[in-house]
Short mmCIF file of C-alpha atoms in Angstrom, two decimals:
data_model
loop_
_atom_site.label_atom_id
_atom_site.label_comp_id
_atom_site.label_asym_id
_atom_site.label_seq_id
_atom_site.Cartn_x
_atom_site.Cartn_y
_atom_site.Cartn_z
CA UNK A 24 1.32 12.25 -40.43
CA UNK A 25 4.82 10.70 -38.69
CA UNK A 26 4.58 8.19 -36.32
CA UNK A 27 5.51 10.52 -33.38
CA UNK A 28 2.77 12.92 -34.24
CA UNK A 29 0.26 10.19 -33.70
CA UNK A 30 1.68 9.30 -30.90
CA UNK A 31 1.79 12.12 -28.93
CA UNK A 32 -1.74 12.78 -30.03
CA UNK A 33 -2.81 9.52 -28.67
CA UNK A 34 -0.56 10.07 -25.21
CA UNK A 35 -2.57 13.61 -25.39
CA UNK A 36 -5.99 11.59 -25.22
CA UNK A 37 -4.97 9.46 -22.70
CA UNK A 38 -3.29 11.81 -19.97
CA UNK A 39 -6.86 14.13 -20.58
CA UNK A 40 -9.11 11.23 -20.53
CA UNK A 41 -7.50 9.49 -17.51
CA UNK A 42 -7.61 13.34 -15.76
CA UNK A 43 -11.32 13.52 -16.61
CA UNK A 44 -12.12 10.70 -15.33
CA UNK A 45 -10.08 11.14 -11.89
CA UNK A 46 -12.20 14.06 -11.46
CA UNK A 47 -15.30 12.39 -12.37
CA UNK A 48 -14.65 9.49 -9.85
CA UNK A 49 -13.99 13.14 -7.15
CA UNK A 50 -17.35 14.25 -7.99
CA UNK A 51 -18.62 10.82 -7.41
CA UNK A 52 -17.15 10.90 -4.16
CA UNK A 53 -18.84 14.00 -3.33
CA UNK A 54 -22.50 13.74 -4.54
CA UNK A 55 -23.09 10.09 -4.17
CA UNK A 56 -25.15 9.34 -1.25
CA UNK A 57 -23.51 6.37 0.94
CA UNK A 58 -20.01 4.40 1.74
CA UNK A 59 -20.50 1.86 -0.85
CA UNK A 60 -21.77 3.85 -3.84
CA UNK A 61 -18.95 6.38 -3.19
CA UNK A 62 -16.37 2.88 -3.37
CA UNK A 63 -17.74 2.18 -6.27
CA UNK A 64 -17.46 5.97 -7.46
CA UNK A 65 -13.71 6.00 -6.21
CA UNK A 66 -12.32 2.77 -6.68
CA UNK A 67 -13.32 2.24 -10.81
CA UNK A 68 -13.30 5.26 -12.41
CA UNK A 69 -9.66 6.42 -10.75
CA UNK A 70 -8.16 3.41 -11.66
CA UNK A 71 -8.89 3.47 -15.26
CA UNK A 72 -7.82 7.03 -14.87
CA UNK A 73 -4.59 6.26 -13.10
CA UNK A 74 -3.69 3.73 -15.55
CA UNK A 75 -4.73 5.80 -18.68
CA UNK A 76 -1.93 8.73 -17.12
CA UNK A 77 0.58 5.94 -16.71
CA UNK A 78 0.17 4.82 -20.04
CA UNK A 79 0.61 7.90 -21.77
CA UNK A 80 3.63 8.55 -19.66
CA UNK A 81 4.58 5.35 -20.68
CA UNK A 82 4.18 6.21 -24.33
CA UNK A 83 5.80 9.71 -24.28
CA UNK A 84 8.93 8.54 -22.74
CA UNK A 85 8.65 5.27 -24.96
CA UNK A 86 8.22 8.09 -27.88
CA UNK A 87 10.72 10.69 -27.52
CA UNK A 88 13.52 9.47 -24.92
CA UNK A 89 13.59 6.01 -25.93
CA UNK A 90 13.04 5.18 -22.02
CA UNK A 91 11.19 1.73 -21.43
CA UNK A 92 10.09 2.20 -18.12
CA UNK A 93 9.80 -0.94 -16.90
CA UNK A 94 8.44 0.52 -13.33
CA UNK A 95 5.49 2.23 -14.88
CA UNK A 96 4.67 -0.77 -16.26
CA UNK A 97 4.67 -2.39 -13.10
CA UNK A 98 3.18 0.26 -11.66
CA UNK A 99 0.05 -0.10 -13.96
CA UNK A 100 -0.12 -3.87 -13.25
CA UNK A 101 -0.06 -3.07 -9.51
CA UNK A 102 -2.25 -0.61 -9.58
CA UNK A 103 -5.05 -2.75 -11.64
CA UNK A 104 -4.32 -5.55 -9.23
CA UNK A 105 -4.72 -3.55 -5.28
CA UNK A 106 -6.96 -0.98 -6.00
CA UNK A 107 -10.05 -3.15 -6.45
CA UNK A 108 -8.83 -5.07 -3.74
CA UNK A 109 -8.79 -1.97 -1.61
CA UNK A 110 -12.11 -0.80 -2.34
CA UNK A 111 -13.84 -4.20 -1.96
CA UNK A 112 -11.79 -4.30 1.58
CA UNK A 113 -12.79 -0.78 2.57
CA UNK A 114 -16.80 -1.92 1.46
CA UNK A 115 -16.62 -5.22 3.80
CA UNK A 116 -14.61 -3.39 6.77
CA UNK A 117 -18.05 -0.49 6.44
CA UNK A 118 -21.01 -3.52 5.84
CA UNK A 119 -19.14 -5.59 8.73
CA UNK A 120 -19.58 -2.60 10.80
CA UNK A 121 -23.05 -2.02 10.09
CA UNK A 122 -22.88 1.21 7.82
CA UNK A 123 -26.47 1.47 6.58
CA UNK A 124 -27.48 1.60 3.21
CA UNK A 125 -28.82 4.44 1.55
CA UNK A 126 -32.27 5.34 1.54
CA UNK A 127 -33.14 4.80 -1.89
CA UNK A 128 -31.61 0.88 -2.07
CA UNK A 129 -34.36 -1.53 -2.37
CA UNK A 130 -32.32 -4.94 -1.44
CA UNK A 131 -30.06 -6.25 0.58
CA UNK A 132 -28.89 -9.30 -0.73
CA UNK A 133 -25.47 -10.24 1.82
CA UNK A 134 -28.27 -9.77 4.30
CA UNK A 135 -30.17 -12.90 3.38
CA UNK A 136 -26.85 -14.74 2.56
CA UNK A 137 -25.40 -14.40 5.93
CA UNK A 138 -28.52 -14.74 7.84
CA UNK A 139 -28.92 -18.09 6.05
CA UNK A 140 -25.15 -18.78 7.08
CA UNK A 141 -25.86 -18.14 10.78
CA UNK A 142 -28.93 -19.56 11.30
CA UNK A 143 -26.84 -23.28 9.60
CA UNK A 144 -24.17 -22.69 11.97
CA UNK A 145 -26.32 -22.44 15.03
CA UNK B 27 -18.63 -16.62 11.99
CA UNK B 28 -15.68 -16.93 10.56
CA UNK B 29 -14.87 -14.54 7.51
CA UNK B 30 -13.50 -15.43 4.54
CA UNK B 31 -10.54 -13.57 3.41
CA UNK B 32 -10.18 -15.41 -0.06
CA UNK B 33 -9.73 -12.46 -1.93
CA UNK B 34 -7.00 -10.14 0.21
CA UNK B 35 -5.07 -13.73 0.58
CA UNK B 36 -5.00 -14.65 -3.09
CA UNK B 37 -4.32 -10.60 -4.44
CA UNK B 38 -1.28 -10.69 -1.13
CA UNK B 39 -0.20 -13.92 -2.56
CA UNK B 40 0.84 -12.00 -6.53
CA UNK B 41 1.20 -8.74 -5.15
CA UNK B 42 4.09 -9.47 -2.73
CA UNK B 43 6.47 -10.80 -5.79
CA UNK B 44 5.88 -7.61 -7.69
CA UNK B 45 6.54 -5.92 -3.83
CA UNK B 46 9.98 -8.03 -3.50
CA UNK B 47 10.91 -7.43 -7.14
CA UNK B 48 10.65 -3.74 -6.68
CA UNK B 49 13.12 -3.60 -3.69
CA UNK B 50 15.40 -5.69 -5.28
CA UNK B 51 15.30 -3.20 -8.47
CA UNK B 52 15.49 -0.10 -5.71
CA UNK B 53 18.38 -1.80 -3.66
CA UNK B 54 20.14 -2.44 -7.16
CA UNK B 55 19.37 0.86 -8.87
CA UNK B 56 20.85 2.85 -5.84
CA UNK B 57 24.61 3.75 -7.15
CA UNK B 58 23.26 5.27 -10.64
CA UNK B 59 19.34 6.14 -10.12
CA UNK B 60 16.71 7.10 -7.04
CA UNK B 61 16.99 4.28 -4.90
CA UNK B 62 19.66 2.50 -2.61
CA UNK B 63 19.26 0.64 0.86
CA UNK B 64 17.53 2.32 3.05
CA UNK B 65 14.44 2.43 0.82
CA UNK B 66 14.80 -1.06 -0.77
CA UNK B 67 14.80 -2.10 2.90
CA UNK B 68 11.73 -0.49 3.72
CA UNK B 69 10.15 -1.70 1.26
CA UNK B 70 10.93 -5.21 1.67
CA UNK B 71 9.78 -4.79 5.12
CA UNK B 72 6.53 -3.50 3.55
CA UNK B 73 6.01 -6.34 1.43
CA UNK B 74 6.51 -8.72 5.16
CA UNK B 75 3.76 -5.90 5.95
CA UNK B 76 1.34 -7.09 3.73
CA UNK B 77 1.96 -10.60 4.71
CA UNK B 78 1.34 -10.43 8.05
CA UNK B 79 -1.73 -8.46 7.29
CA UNK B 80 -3.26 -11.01 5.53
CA UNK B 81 -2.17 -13.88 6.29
CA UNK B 82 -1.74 -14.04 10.90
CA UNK B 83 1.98 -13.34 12.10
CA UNK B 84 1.96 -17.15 13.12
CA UNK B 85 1.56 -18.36 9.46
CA UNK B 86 3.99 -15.99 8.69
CA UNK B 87 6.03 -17.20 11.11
CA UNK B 88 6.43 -20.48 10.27
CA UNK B 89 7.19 -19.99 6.44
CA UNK B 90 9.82 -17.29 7.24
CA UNK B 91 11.73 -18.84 10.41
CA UNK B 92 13.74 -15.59 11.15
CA UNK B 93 14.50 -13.52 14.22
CA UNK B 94 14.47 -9.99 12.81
CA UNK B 95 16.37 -8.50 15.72
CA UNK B 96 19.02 -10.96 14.33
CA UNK B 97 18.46 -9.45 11.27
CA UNK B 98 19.21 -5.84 12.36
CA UNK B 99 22.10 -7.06 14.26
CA UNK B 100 23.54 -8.55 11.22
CA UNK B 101 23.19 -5.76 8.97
CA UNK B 102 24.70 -3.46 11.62
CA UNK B 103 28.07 -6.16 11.28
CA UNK B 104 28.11 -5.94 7.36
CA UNK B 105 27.96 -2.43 7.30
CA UNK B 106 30.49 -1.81 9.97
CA UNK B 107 32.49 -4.89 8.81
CA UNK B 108 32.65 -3.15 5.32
CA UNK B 109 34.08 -0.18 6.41
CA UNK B 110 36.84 -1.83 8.31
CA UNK B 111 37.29 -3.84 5.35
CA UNK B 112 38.89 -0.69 3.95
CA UNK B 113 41.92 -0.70 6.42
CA UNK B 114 43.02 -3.89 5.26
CA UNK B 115 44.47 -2.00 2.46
CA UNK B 116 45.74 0.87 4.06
CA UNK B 117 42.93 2.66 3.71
CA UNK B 118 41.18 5.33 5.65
CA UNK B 119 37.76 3.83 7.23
CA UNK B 120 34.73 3.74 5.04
CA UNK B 121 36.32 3.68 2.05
CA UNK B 122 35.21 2.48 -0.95
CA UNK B 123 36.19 1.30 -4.35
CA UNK B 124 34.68 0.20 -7.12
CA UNK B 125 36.05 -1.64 -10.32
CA UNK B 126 34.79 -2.81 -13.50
CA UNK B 127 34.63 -6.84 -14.68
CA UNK B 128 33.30 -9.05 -17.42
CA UNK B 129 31.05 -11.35 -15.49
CA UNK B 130 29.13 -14.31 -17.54
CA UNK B 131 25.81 -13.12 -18.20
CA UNK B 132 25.73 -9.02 -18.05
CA UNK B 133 28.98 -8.57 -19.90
CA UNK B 134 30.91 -5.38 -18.26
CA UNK B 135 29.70 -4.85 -15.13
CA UNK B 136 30.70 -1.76 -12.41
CA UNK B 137 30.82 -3.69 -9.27
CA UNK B 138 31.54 -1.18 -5.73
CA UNK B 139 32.49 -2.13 -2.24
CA UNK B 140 29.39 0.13 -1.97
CA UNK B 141 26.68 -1.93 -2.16
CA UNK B 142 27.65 -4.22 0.71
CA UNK B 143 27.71 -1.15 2.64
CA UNK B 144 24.06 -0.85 1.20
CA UNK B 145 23.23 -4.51 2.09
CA UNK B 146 23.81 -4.16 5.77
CA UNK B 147 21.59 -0.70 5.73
CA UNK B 148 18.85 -2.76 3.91
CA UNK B 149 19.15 -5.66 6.28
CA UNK B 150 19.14 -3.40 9.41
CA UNK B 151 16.17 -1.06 8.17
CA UNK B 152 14.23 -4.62 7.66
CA UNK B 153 15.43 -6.09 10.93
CA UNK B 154 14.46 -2.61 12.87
CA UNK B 155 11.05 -1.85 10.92
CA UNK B 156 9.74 -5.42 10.92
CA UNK B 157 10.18 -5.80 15.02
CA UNK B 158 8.96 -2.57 15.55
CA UNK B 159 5.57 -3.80 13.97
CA UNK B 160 5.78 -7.02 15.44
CA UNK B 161 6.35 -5.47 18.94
CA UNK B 162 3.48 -3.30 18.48
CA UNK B 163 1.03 -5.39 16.67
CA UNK B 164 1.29 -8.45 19.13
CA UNK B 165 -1.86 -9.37 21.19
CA UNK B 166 -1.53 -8.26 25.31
#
């Protein structure tokens, strides 16, 4: 098997995988039952799916054109970089603003923390 | 309380070089690829964006001294000063010209009259989009 057969085999795999798991990080959106569960659902699972499709772009054009693109590789490191960022934002803006939990969550542990915190300050 | 912000600050801190890079790649890439001044501006002035988000428009402030109304005004001049540039050598206005040189480092290089024009559109799309956030974002 040539080189470029393997390779577009392997960009194959990774545009499908990272487009399964941008819809599985949709349906996670959909059936999970509060803000921060669903963050979870949509920040990690499209990420690794994002940068699994930029990859095998990366690859194909990398492959068959000879193109280095060095903006999709920039793009990947951005992406890697803000999108946790975003979702850990989005989860403090909702727990700031006193989303509840969801019924079935047992603890509360930034509860304790900043109770503790205010009652030192006071 | 007062939050901690740790995280946005440090990420803002990486992120904005790979922002700046970007628009300088953009700005550069306009004559041959997708790209040019108006978007290289804009997305400078998204990078200053980010900044201010994070950090507070004072902090800001004091690392990056500059009135960005001057800013607009001066890319306004260097675009308009470009194109009378033309009819120094009996040239209609706007024209442009372009020529090719060996520089030091990158060899031959296609240098245009062009990308000044494209400097002062970058400079006044950062000038203009900057105070309009600055203008709206201020505290009454």
């Amino acid at each position: 098997m040539s080189i470029s057969v393997i390779v577009k085999i392997v960009v194959t795999v990774l545009i499908l995988g990272g487009t399964a798991l941008s819809i599985l990080s949709a349906f996670g959106m959909l059936r999970l039952p509060d803000v921060y569960t669903r963050t979870h659902a949509a920040t990690k699972s499209t990420t690794l799916g994002v940068l699994c499709t930029l990859l095998g772009t990366f690859l194909y054009f990398w492959q068959t054109q000879d193109i280095v693109s060095i903006r999709l590789l920039l793009g990947i490191v951005f992406v890697f970089l803000t999108a946790p960022v975003a979702g850990h934002l989005i989860c403090r803006a909702a727990y700031r603003s006193g989303v509840e939990l969801a019924q079935e969550s047992t603890e509360d542990e930034l509860k304790k923390v900043l109770d503790k915190r205010e009652k030192r300050e006071n | 309380m007062k939050p901690n912000d740790v995280i946005l600050q440090t990420v803002t801190k990486i992120v904005t070089f790979i922002i700046l890079t970007f628009a300088i790649y953009l700005f550069l890439a306009g004559h041959h690829e997708p790209g040019g001044g108006f978007i290289g501006g804009l997305v400078i002035a998204s990078a200053l964006t980010l900044l201010y988000l994070a950090f507070d428009i004072e902090t800001v402030r004091e690392g990056l001294p500059v009135d960005f109304k001057v800013v607009a005004a001066v890319g306004v001049f260097i675009a308009v000063a470009t194109g009378m540039g033309s009819i120094l050598f009996d040239q209609p206005f706007l024209s442009q010209a372009f020529g090719y040189f060996n520089l030091p480092i990158f060899g031959k290089t296609e240098l245009a009259t062009a990308v000044l024009f494209d400097l002062g559109v970058a400079l006044a799309v950062v000038g203009t989009g900057v105070t309009i956030i600055l203008s709206i974002s201020r505290d009454a």
